[in-house]
XYZ file of C-alpha atoms in Angstrom:
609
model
C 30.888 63.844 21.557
C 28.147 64.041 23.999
C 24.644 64.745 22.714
C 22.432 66.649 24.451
C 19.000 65.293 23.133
C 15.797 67.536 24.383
C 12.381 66.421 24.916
C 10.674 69.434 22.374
C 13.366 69.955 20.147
C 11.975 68.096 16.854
C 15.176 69.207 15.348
C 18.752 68.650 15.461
C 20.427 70.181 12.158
C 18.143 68.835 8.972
C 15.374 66.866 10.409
C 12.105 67.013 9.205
C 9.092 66.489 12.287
C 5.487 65.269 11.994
C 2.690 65.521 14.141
C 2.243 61.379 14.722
C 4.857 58.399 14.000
C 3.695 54.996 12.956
C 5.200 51.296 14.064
C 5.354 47.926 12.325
C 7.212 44.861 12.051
C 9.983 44.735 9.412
C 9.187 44.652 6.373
C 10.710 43.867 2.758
C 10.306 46.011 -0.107
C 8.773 45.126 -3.219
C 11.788 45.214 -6.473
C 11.233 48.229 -8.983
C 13.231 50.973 -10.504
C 14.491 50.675 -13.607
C 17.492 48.502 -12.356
C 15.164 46.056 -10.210
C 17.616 45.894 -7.196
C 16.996 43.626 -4.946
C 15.394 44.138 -1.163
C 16.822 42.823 2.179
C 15.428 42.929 5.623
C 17.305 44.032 8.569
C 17.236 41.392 11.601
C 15.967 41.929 14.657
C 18.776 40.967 17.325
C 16.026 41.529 20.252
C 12.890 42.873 21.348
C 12.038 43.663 25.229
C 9.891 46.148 27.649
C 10.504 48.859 29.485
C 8.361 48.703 32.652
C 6.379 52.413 31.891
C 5.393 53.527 28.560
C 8.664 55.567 26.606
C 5.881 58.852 25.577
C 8.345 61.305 26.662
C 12.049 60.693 25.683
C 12.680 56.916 24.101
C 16.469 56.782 23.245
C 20.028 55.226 23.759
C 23.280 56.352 24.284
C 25.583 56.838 21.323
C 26.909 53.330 21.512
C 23.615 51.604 22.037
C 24.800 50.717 25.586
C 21.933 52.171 27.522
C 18.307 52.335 26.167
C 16.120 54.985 28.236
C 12.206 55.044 28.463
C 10.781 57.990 30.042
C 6.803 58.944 30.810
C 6.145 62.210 32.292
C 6.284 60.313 36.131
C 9.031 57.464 35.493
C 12.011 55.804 33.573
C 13.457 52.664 32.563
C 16.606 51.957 31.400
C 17.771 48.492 29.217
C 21.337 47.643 28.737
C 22.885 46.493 25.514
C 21.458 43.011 25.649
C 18.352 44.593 26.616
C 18.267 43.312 29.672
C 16.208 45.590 32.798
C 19.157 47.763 34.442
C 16.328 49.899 36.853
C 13.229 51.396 36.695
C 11.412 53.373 39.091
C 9.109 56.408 39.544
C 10.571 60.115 40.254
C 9.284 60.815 43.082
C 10.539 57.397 44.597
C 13.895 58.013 42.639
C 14.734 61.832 43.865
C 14.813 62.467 47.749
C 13.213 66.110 47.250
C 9.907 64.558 45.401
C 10.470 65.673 42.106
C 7.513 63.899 40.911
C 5.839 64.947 37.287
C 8.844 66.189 35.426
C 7.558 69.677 32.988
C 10.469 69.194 30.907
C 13.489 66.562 30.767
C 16.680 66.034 28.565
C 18.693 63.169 28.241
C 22.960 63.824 28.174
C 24.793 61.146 26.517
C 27.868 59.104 27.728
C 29.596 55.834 27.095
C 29.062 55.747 31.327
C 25.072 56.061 30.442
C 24.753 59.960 31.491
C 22.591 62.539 32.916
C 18.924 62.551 33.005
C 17.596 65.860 33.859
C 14.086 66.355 35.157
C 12.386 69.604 35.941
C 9.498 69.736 37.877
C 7.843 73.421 37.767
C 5.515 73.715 40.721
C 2.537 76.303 40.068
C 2.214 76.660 43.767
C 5.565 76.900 45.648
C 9.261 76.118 44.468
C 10.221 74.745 41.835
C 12.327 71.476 42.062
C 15.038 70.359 39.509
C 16.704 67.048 40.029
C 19.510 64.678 37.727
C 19.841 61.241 38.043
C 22.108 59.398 36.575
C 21.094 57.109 33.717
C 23.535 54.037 34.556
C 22.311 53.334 37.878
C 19.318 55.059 38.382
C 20.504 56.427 41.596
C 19.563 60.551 42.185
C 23.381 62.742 41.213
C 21.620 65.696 43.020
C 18.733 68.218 43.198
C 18.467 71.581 44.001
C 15.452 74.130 44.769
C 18.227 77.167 44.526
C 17.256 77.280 40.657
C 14.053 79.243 40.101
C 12.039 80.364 36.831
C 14.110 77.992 34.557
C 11.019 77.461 32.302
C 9.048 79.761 30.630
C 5.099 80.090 32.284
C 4.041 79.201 28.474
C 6.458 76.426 27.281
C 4.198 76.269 23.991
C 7.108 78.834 22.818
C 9.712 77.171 23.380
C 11.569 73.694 22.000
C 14.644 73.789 25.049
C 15.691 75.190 28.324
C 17.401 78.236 27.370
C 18.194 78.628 30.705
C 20.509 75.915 30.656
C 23.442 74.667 29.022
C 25.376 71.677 29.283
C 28.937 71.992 28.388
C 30.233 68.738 27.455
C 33.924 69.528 27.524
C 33.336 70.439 31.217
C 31.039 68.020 32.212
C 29.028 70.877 33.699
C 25.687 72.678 33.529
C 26.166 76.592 33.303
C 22.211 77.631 34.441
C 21.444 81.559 34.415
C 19.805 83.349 37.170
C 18.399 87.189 37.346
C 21.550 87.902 39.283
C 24.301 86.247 37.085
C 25.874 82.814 36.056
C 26.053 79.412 37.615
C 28.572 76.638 36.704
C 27.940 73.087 38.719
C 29.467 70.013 38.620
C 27.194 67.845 36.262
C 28.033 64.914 38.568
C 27.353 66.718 41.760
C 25.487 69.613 41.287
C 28.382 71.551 43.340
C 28.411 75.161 42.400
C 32.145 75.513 40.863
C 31.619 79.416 40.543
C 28.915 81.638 39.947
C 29.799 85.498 38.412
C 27.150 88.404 38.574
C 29.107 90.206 35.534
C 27.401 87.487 32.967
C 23.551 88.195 32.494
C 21.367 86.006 30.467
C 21.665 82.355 29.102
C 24.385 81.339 27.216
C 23.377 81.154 23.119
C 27.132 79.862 22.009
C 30.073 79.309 23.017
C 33.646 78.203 22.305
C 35.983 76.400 24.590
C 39.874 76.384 24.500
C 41.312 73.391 25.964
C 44.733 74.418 26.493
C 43.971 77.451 28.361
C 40.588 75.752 30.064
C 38.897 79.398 28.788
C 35.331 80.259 27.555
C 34.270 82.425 24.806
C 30.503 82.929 25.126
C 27.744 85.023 23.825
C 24.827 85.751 25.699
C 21.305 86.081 25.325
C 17.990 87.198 27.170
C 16.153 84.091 28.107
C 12.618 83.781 27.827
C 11.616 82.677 31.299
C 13.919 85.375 32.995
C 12.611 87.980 30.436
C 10.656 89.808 32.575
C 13.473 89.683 35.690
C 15.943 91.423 33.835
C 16.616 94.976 34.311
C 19.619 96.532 32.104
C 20.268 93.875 30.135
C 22.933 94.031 27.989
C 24.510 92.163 25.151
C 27.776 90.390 26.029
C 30.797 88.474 24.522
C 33.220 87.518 27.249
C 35.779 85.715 27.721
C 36.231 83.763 31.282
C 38.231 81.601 33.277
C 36.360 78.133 33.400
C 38.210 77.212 36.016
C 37.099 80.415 38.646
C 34.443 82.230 36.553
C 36.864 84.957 36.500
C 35.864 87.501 33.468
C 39.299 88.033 31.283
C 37.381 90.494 28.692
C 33.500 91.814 28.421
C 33.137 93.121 25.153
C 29.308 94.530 24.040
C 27.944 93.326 20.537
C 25.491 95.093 18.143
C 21.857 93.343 17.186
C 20.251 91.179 19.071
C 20.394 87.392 19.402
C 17.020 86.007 17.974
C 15.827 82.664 18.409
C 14.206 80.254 15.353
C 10.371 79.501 15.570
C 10.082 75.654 16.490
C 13.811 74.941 17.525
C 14.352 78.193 19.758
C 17.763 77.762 18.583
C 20.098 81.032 19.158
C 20.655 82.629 15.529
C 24.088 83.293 16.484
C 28.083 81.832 15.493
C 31.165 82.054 16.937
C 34.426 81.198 15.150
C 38.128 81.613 15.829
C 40.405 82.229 13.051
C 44.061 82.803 14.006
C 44.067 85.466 16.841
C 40.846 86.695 15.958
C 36.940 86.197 17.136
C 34.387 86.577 14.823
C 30.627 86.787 15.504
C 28.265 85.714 12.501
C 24.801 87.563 13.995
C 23.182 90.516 11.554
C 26.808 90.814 10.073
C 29.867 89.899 10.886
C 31.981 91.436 13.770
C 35.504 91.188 14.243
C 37.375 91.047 17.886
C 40.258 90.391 19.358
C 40.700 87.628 20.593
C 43.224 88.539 23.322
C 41.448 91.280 24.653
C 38.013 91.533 22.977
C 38.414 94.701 21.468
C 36.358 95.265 18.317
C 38.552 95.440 15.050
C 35.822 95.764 12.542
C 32.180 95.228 11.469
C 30.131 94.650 8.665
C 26.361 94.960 9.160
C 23.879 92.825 6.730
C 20.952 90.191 7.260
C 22.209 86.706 7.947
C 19.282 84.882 6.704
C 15.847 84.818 4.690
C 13.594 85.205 7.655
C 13.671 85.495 11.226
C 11.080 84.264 14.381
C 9.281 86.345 16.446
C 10.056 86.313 20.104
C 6.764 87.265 20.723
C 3.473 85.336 21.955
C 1.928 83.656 18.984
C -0.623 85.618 17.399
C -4.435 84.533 16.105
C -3.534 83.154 12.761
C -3.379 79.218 12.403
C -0.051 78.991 10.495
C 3.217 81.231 11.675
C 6.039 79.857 9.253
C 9.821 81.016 9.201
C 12.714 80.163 6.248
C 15.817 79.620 7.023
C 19.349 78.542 5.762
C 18.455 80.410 2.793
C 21.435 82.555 2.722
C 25.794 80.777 2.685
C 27.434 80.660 5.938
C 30.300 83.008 5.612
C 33.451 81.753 4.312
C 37.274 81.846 6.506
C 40.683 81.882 4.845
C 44.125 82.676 6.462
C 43.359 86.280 5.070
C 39.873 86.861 3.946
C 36.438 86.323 4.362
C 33.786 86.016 1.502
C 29.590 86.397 2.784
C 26.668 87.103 1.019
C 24.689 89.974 0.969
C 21.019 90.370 0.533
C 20.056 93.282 -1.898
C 16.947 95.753 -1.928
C 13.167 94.143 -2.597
C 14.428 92.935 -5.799
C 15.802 89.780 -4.630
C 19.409 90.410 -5.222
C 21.904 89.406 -3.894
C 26.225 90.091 -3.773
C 28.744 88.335 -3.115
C 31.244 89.990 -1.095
C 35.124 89.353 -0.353
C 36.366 91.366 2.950
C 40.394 91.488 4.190
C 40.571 89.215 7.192
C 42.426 91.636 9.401
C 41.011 94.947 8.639
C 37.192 94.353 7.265
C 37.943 96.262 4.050
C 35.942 95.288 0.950
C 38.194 93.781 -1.688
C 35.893 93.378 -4.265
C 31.773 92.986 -4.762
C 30.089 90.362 -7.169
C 27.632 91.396 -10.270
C 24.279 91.976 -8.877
C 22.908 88.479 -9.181
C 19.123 89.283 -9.409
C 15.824 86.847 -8.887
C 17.859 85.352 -6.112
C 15.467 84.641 -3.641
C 18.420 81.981 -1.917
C 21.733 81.333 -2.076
C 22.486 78.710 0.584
C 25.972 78.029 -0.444
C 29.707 79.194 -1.635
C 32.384 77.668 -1.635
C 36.460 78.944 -1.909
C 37.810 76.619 -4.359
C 41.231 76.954 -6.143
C 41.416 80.516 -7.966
C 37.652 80.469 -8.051
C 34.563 81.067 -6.022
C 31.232 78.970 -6.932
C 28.316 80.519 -6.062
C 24.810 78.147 -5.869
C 21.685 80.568 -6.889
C 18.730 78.640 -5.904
C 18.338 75.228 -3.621
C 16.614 73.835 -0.644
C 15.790 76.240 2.565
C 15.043 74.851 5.665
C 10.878 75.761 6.771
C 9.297 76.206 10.001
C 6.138 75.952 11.058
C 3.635 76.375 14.061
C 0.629 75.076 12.603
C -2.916 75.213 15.284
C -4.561 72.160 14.997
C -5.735 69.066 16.717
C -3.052 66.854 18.350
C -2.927 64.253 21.006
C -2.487 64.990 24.336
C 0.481 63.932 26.413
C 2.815 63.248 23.393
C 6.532 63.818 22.900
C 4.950 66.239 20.389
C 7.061 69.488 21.410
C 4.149 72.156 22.322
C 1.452 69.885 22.352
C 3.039 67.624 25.259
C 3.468 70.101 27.938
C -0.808 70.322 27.950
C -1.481 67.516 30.294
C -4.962 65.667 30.034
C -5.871 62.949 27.701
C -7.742 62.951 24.288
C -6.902 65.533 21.898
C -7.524 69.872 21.464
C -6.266 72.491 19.551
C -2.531 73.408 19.968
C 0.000 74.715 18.228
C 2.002 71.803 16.467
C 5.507 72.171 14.713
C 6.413 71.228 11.752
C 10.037 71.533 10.240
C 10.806 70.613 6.868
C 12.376 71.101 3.376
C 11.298 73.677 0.200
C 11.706 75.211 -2.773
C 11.357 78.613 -3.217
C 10.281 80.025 -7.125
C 13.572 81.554 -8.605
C 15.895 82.064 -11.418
C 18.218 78.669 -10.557
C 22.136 79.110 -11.414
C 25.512 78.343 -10.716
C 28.394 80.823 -10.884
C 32.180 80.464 -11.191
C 33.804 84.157 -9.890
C 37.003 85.034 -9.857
C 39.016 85.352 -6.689
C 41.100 87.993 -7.484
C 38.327 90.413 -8.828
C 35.142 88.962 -7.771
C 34.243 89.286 -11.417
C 32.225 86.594 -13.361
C 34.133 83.898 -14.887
C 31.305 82.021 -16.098
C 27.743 81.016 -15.489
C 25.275 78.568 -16.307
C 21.651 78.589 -15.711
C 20.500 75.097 -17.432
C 18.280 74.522 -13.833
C 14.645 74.358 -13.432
C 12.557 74.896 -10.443
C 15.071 73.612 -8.414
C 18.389 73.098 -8.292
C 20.667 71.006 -5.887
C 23.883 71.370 -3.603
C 27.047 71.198 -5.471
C 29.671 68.671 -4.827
C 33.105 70.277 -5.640
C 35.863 67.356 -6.348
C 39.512 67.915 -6.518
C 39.004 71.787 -7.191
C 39.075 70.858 -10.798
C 35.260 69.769 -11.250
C 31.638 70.792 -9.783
C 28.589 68.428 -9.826
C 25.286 69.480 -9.747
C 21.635 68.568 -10.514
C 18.337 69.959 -11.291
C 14.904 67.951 -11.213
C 15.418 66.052 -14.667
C 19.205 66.371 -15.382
C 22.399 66.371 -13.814
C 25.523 68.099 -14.913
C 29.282 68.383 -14.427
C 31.559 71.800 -15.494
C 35.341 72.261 -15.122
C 35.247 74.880 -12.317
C 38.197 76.812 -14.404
C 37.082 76.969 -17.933
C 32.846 76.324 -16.922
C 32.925 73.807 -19.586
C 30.108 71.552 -19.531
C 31.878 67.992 -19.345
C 28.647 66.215 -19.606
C 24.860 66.163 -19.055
C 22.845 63.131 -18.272
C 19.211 63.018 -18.523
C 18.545 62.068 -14.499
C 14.430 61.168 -15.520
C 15.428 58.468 -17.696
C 16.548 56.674 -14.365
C 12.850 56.710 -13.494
C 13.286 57.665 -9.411
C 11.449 61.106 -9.707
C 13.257 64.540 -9.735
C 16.189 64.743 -7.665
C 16.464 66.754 -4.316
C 20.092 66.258 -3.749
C 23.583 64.754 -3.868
C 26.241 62.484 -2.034
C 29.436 62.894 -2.617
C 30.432 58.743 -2.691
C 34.138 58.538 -3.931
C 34.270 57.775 -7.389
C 30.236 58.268 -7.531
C 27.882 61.187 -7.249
C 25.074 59.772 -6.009
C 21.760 61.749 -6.490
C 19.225 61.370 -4.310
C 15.456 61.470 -5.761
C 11.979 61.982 -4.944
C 11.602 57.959 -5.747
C 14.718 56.631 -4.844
C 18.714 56.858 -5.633
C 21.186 56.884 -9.224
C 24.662 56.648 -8.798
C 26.699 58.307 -11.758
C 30.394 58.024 -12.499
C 32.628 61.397 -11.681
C 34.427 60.518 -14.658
C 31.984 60.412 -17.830
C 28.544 60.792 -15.840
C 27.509 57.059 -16.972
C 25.116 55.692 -14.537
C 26.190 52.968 -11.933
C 22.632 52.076 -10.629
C 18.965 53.171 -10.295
C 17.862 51.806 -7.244
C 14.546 50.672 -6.498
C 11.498 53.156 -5.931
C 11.688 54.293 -2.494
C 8.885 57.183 -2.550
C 8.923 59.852 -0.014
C 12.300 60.082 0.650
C 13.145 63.448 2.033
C 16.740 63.189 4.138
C 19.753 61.446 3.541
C 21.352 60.270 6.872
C 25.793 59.055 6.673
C 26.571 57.398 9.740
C 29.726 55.667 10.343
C 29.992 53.839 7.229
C 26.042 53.049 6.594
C 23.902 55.466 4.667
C 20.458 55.597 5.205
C 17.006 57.298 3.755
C 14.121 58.883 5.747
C 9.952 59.331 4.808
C 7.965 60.641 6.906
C 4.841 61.186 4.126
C 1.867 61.092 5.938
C 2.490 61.082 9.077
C 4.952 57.986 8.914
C 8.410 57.686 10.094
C 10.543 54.878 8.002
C 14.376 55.047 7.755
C 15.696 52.831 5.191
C 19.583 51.003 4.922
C 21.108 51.709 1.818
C 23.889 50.289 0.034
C 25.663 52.925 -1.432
C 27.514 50.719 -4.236
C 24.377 49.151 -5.745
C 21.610 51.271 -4.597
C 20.347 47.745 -2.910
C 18.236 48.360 0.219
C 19.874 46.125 3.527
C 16.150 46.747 4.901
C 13.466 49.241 6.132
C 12.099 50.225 9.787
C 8.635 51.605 10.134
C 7.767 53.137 13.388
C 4.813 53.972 15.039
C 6.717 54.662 18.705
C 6.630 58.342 20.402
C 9.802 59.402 21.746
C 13.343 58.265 19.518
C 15.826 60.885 18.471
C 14.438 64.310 17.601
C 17.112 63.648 14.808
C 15.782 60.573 13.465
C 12.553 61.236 14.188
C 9.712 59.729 16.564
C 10.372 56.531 17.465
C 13.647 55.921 16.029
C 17.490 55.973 17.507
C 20.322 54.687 15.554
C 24.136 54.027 17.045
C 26.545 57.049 16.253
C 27.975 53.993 14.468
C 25.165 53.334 12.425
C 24.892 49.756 12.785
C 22.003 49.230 15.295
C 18.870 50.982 14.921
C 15.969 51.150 18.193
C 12.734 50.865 17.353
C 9.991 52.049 19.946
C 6.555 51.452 20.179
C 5.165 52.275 24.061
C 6.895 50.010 26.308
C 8.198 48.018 23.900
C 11.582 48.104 22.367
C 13.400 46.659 19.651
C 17.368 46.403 18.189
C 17.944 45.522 15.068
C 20.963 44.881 13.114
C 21.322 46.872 9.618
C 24.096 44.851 8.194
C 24.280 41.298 8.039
């Protein structure tokens, strides 16, 4: 699946960002741990240059088949041998002069794909332009596209006046007026409707009937161009823009801090449409008429969409509170109590909304990030990581991939507001609970957790795994018997933060490294060696790797899953990379090359041997 990677989004579901990366050669790692496993190194299979300097995007396709090197004036792009496919400057590259480019995105494809530049004049019309990665050679440009980015882009992380829909191939790019699909390859306008206001904040697309479900949203940049606005779910024909159903929602779509991401879901469960936004709401799917609603808060904490204020921290939780749960005939959420910090548990009839039944009040919950439907019984997780962001004002570099700090111009360094996303525990009462499906009453509970608690791993819907700093536990999800509890510190790799599900293994990942246990009888496999820092767990393909990015370093490490051995360690001190990896690292979607940048340098490397 295509990826559309953005210049100022430091985030991509659970990344962490930092205001400076760091580069080196390879490096081995010194044996420790308690089980003194061995290090590797990774091999390098080739190093080359890009002509410019990668500062703005620095990435490759999903198969490692094009490598792209952007600055804000110029690209380069490497093939897989890393061999020079084209460089050249924008303005020399797009026949309307698109020269510094404000913001630009790179689309992935196996054929290289799109990159698109946008080049916001401050006197005159602004000029967008997409050229296509494989060749170089300019796809099309238009100046028909006006006020796509915001005047103050510290704000925001992506264009949220455009989409790309990858099962289209197609941009959809709002206007005041209305909608606009083109041809990504052409920048033909397929339609355009004036009964869709605002950008589109999710969608869903059917395939077999080549229709769109979308929800919209009022853009920042057209904010103050909108008269009227309303909220709208429709359904259209993406072959004519023709509007099947227009159905108005309740609440408003909000956006998070440092992503700008649209706090809004869309699922489809039988013949039925349901909106996770403040609530749930329930339409039909054939004609978007409303069935039901249930109104509650969705999360922990919400952004402002407003400017940024004095202060010189503005932070926002989130992922505090489960995703709903779908079944063939009911729905189970979580619902956030009074200023008590309780929370419920509630089970809903699919088809009509109606409450079925309404956990215990589970007090001193400040989160409870998960539930899961499992057998005759519903496990609830009190407690656990939430997801933090931050704008923090300080000094950064000029001219950086560094989200809101890049968009500045100029060299040296001033004050601006720099994101930060990242990982916490919040001070609560830690627990798991086993309720019954049938009454929502409690089965059993256990609260053997201390200040933190991890995800659960459910297996076979017989048995749950789960951890706390020092310990980690298993219970038979019937009966909440406790089938065994192994002291986790004795493996010596720091408290643990969470847990891999690994076949016959749990592995738990530490502060200091990894220990596998057995499913079975929770006897330990492995302690690896101490890997401090680590603070993500990345599975890709069949390679698992670790991330630290501890002041302000960026090093992804190969593990070894069945022997906690590290294949080898990259440390990076390149700008651009992946948002998801992190500054100045890529890695196939097959996880067995990683790209290392470092200016106009580049390097592939080979994580197993």
């Amino acid at each position: 699946m295509n990826r559309k990677v953005l210049l100022l989004t430091m985030l991509l579901s659970l990344s962490a960002v930092v205001a400076n990366a760091q580069f080196g050669k390879l490096k081995s790692l010194v044996g420790g741990g308690k089980a003194g496993k061995k290090s590797g190194n990774f091999k390098t299979v080739w190093e080359s240059d890009f002509a410019n300097k990668a500062t703005r995007l620095a990435m490759g396709n999903e198969e490692g088949t094009f490598i792209l090197g952007t600055d804000d004036n110029s690209a380069t792009v490497l093939n897989a041998e890393g061999k020079p496919l084209w460089d050249g400057d924008y303005k020399k590259l797009t026949t309307n002069k698109t020269n510094t480019a404000d913001f630009q995105y790179y689309i992935h494809s196996a054929n290289g794909g799109y990159l698109f530049l946008f080049d916001r004049r401050k006197m005159g019309t602004d000029r967008i332009a997409v050229l296509d990665v494989a060749t170089g050679k300019e796809l099309w440009n238009s100046e028909n596209y006006q006020n796509l980015l915001p005047k103050d882009m510290t704000e925001d992380s992506e264009v949220e006046t455009v989409k790309y829909i990858a099962e289209l191939d197609a941009f959809m790019i709002a206007q005041k007026d209305g909608l606009n699909m083109l041809n990504a390859k052409t920048g033909e306008k397929i339609w355009e409707t004036k009964l869709f206001k605002g950008s589109v904040g999710k969608y869903i697309y059917d395939k077999a009937s080549n229709q769109i479900v979308m929800v919209n949203f009022k853009p920042t940049a057209l904010a103050a161009l909108f008269s009227g606005f309303k909220n709208q779910l429709v359904k259209i024909n993406a072959a004519n823009g023709e509007i099947l159903w227009d159905a108005t929602f309740r609440g408003v779509v909000e956006k998070e801090l440092v992503t700008r991401k649209a706090i809004v879901d869309l699922n489809i469960v039988g013949d039925k449409l349901f909106m996770w936004m403040d609530g749930i709401q329930c339409f039909n799917l054939a004609n978007g008429q409303k069935i039901w609603d249930v109104t509650y808060e969705n999360d922990i904490s919400k952004s402002s969409n407003g400017i940024l204020g004095a202060g010189k921290k503005r932070t926002s939780y989130y992922h505090g509170i489960a995703d709903p749960i779908y079944t063939d005939n009911a729905v189970y959420i979580v619902i956030m109590g009074n200023a008590d910090r309780s929370k419920f548990v509630e089970k809903h009839d699919l088809q009509t909304g109606k409450l079925i039944w309404t956990s215990e009040k589970i007090t001193g919950a400040f989160v409870m990030p998960n539930i899961y439907k499992t057998g005759n019984r519903v496990m609830v997780q009190v407690g656990g990581k939430v997801e933090v962001q931050e704008l923090r004002w300080e000094e950064a570099s000029s001219g950086a991939s560094l989200a809101m700090g890049a968009l500045m111009g100029g060299g040296g360094s001033s004050k601006q507001w720099v994101p930060y996303i990242f990982y916490d525990y919040k001070a609560q009462k830690n627990g798991i609970l086993s309720l019954d499906d049938a009454t929502g009453k409690t089965v059993w509970r256990s609260e053997k957790f201390d200040k933190r608690i991890t995800d659960m791993i459910i297996d076979n819907d017989k048995t749950v795994f789960v951890g706390d700093g020092d310990e980690f536990y298993s219970y038979n999800i019937e009966t909440g018997n406790q089938l065994f509890d192994v002291k986790h510190n004795d493996a010596k790799v720091g408290r643990a933060t969470d847990v891999i599900d690994f076949g016959d293994d749990v592995v738990v990942l530490s502060e200091k490294g990894l220990a596998s246990y057995k499913k079975s009888d929770g006897k330990r496999n492995y302690a690896s060696e101490k890997i401090k820092g680590v603070d993500y767990f990345y599975h890709i393909g069949d390679n698992y790797f670790l991330r630290d990015q501890r002041n302000s370093k960026n090093i992804i490490y190969g593990i070894d899953m069945t022997n906690g051995e590290t294949k080898g360690m990259v440390e990076s001190k390149g700008k651009g990379g992946s948002p998801k990896y992190g500054d100045g690292i890529d890695i196939t979607a097959d996880g067995e090359y990683i790209f290392a940048f470092k200016g106009k340098k580049v390097e592939k490397i080979k994580v197993n041997n």
